[in-house]
Amino acid sequence: MATDAHSGTPGGSIDEPVSIESETHLEDVTAAHDVVLVDFYADWCGPCQMLEPVLEGLAGETAAVIAKVDVDEHQQLAGAFGVRGVPTLALFADGEQVEQHTGVLPADRLRDLIEGYTE
């Protein structure tokens, strides 16, 4: 288990990022929540580190669940989503992937992206 972020996960809103442990776990999270923003990241990635506090803030401020996938730990999962660079953000709505962006996006752009699917 990577972090304790998902061990105490309540059934409703999740106010902090969830560490994804497997492809099945990702499928469960995207199926269980209306809107999920998945951050494919690497610990060594500078832009990923810059994005982390932004995503933590969005987890608390928006209706979306923020999920994190370590591409070094889960190379096959990252490959299945066509991740070629980090950070890559994939947005799921109603269990289906609706958007994917590579690179750091500003907090207001991410908030607008999420709110486009939560309102």
mmCIF file of C-alpha atoms in Angstrom:
data_model
loop_
_atom_site.group_PDB
_atom_site.id
_atom_site.type_symbol
_atom_site.label_atom_id
_atom_site.label_comp_id
_atom_site.label_asym_id
_atom_site.label_seq_id
_atom_site.Cartn_x
_atom_site.Cartn_y
_atom_site.Cartn_z
ATOM 1 C CA MET A 1 0.000 0.000 0.000
ATOM 2 C CA ALA A 2 1.485 3.298 -1.094
ATOM 3 C CA THR A 3 -0.219 5.800 1.188
ATOM 4 C CA ASP A 4 -2.938 5.957 3.775
ATOM 5 C CA ALA A 5 -4.990 8.259 1.522
ATOM 6 C CA HIS A 6 -7.383 5.508 0.547
ATOM 7 C CA SER A 7 -7.400 3.338 3.642
ATOM 8 C CA GLY A 8 -9.827 5.613 5.481
ATOM 9 C CA THR A 9 -11.832 6.575 2.411
ATOM 10 C CA PRO A 10 -15.425 7.453 3.267
ATOM 11 C CA GLY A 11 -18.167 6.346 0.906
ATOM 12 C CA GLY A 12 -19.034 9.895 -0.173
ATOM 13 C CA SER A 13 -16.772 12.805 -0.909
ATOM 14 C CA ILE A 14 -13.026 12.296 -0.723
ATOM 15 C CA ASP A 15 -11.099 15.386 0.328
ATOM 16 C CA GLU A 16 -7.595 14.158 -0.429
ATOM 17 C CA PRO A 17 -6.012 12.348 -3.375
ATOM 18 C CA VAL A 18 -6.421 8.564 -3.556
ATOM 19 C CA SER A 19 -3.379 6.437 -4.417
ATOM 20 C CA ILE A 20 -4.270 3.889 -7.059
ATOM 21 C CA GLU A 21 -2.923 0.398 -6.345
ATOM 22 C CA SER A 22 -3.929 -1.470 -9.543
ATOM 23 C CA GLU A 23 -5.960 -1.290 -12.741
ATOM 24 C CA THR A 24 -8.894 -2.876 -10.887
ATOM 25 C CA HIS A 25 -8.628 -0.255 -8.140
ATOM 26 C CA LEU A 26 -8.708 2.524 -10.768
ATOM 27 C CA GLU A 27 -11.760 0.941 -12.403
ATOM 28 C CA ASP A 28 -13.483 0.721 -9.008
ATOM 29 C CA VAL A 29 -12.750 4.380 -8.186
ATOM 30 C CA THR A 30 -13.895 5.678 -11.588
ATOM 31 C CA ALA A 31 -17.059 3.543 -11.419
ATOM 32 C CA ALA A 32 -17.923 4.557 -7.844
ATOM 33 C CA HIS A 33 -17.645 8.338 -8.309
ATOM 34 C CA ASP A 34 -19.272 10.697 -10.813
ATOM 35 C CA VAL A 35 -16.122 12.655 -11.685
ATOM 36 C CA VAL A 36 -12.544 11.453 -11.178
ATOM 37 C CA LEU A 37 -9.372 13.293 -12.184
ATOM 38 C CA VAL A 38 -6.496 10.833 -12.509
ATOM 39 C CA ASP A 39 -2.958 12.189 -12.165
ATOM 40 C CA PHE A 40 -0.349 9.950 -13.817
ATOM 41 C CA TYR A 41 2.844 11.148 -12.129
ATOM 42 C CA ALA A 42 6.410 10.213 -11.162
ATOM 43 C CA ASP A 43 8.218 11.092 -7.932
ATOM 44 C CA TRP A 44 11.258 12.356 -9.888
ATOM 45 C CA CYS A 45 9.137 14.703 -12.068
ATOM 46 C CA GLY A 46 9.523 18.397 -11.171
ATOM 47 C CA PRO A 47 6.280 19.522 -12.866
ATOM 48 C CA CYS A 48 4.441 16.678 -11.073
ATOM 49 C CA GLN A 49 5.721 17.997 -7.740
ATOM 50 C CA MET A 50 4.502 21.511 -8.664
ATOM 51 C CA LEU A 51 1.061 20.106 -9.526
ATOM 52 C CA GLU A 52 0.679 18.096 -6.304
ATOM 53 C CA PRO A 53 -0.486 20.951 -4.001
ATOM 54 C CA VAL A 54 -2.886 22.145 -6.713
ATOM 55 C CA LEU A 55 -4.473 18.686 -6.902
ATOM 56 C CA GLU A 56 -4.640 18.399 -3.104
ATOM 57 C CA GLY A 57 -6.511 21.710 -3.030
ATOM 58 C CA LEU A 58 -8.911 20.620 -5.779
ATOM 59 C CA ALA A 59 -9.636 17.381 -3.901
ATOM 60 C CA GLY A 60 -10.958 19.458 -1.016
ATOM 61 C CA GLU A 61 -12.709 22.174 -3.071
ATOM 62 C CA THR A 62 -14.442 20.269 -5.846
ATOM 63 C CA ALA A 63 -16.881 17.388 -6.172
ATOM 64 C CA ALA A 64 -14.289 15.390 -8.113
ATOM 65 C CA VAL A 65 -12.190 12.612 -6.671
ATOM 66 C CA ILE A 66 -8.468 13.048 -7.375
ATOM 67 C CA ALA A 67 -6.683 9.751 -8.037
ATOM 68 C CA LYS A 68 -2.913 9.387 -8.359
ATOM 69 C CA VAL A 69 -1.098 6.734 -10.405
ATOM 70 C CA ASP A 70 2.679 6.384 -9.994
ATOM 71 C CA VAL A 71 3.838 5.587 -13.539
ATOM 72 C CA ASP A 72 7.025 3.929 -12.281
ATOM 73 C CA GLU A 73 5.039 1.496 -10.110
ATOM 74 C CA HIS A 74 2.240 0.986 -12.634
ATOM 75 C CA GLN A 75 3.903 1.098 -16.057
ATOM 76 C CA GLN A 76 1.340 -1.168 -17.729
ATOM 77 C CA LEU A 77 -1.556 0.912 -16.439
ATOM 78 C CA ALA A 78 0.086 4.115 -17.679
ATOM 79 C CA GLY A 79 0.717 2.448 -21.033
ATOM 80 C CA ALA A 80 -2.916 1.374 -21.286
ATOM 81 C CA PHE A 81 -3.883 5.057 -21.091
ATOM 82 C CA GLY A 82 -1.283 6.125 -23.645
ATOM 83 C CA VAL A 83 0.741 8.090 -21.105
ATOM 84 C CA ARG A 84 3.882 9.315 -22.891
ATOM 85 C CA GLY A 85 4.861 12.111 -20.503
ATOM 86 C CA VAL A 86 4.219 13.135 -16.935
ATOM 87 C CA PRO A 87 2.191 14.637 -15.548
ATOM 88 C CA THR A 88 -0.723 13.349 -17.605
ATOM 89 C CA LEU A 89 -4.220 14.083 -16.316
ATOM 90 C CA ALA A 90 -7.165 11.925 -17.357
ATOM 91 C CA LEU A 91 -10.686 13.046 -16.480
ATOM 92 C CA PHE A 92 -13.462 10.486 -16.051
ATOM 93 C CA ALA A 93 -17.173 11.311 -15.891
ATOM 94 C CA ASP A 94 -19.746 8.613 -15.153
ATOM 95 C CA GLY A 95 -17.066 5.916 -15.452
ATOM 96 C CA GLU A 96 -15.890 6.961 -18.935
ATOM 97 C CA GLN A 97 -12.721 8.853 -19.835
ATOM 98 C CA VAL A 98 -13.752 12.217 -21.301
ATOM 99 C CA GLU A 99 -10.507 14.222 -21.403
ATOM 100 C CA GLN A 100 -6.733 13.773 -21.220
ATOM 101 C CA HIS A 101 -4.046 16.445 -20.919
ATOM 102 C CA THR A 102 -0.271 16.183 -20.658
ATOM 103 C CA GLY A 103 1.649 18.793 -18.696
ATOM 104 C CA VAL A 104 0.838 21.120 -15.833
ATOM 105 C CA LEU A 105 -2.445 22.983 -16.071
ATOM 106 C CA PRO A 106 -3.185 26.000 -13.835
ATOM 107 C CA ALA A 107 -5.561 25.474 -10.908
ATOM 108 C CA ASP A 108 -8.334 27.629 -12.423
ATOM 109 C CA ARG A 109 -8.229 25.669 -15.696
ATOM 110 C CA LEU A 110 -8.414 22.359 -13.817
ATOM 111 C CA ARG A 111 -11.281 23.661 -11.668
ATOM 112 C CA ASP A 112 -13.184 24.769 -14.810
ATOM 113 C CA LEU A 113 -12.514 21.379 -16.423
ATOM 114 C CA ILE A 114 -13.876 19.516 -13.389
ATOM 115 C CA GLU A 115 -16.851 21.846 -12.942
ATOM 116 C CA GLY A 116 -17.789 21.314 -16.587
ATOM 117 C CA TYR A 117 -18.653 17.727 -15.628
ATOM 118 C CA THR A 118 -19.901 18.194 -12.053
ATOM 119 C CA GLU A 119 -22.529 20.897 -12.602
#
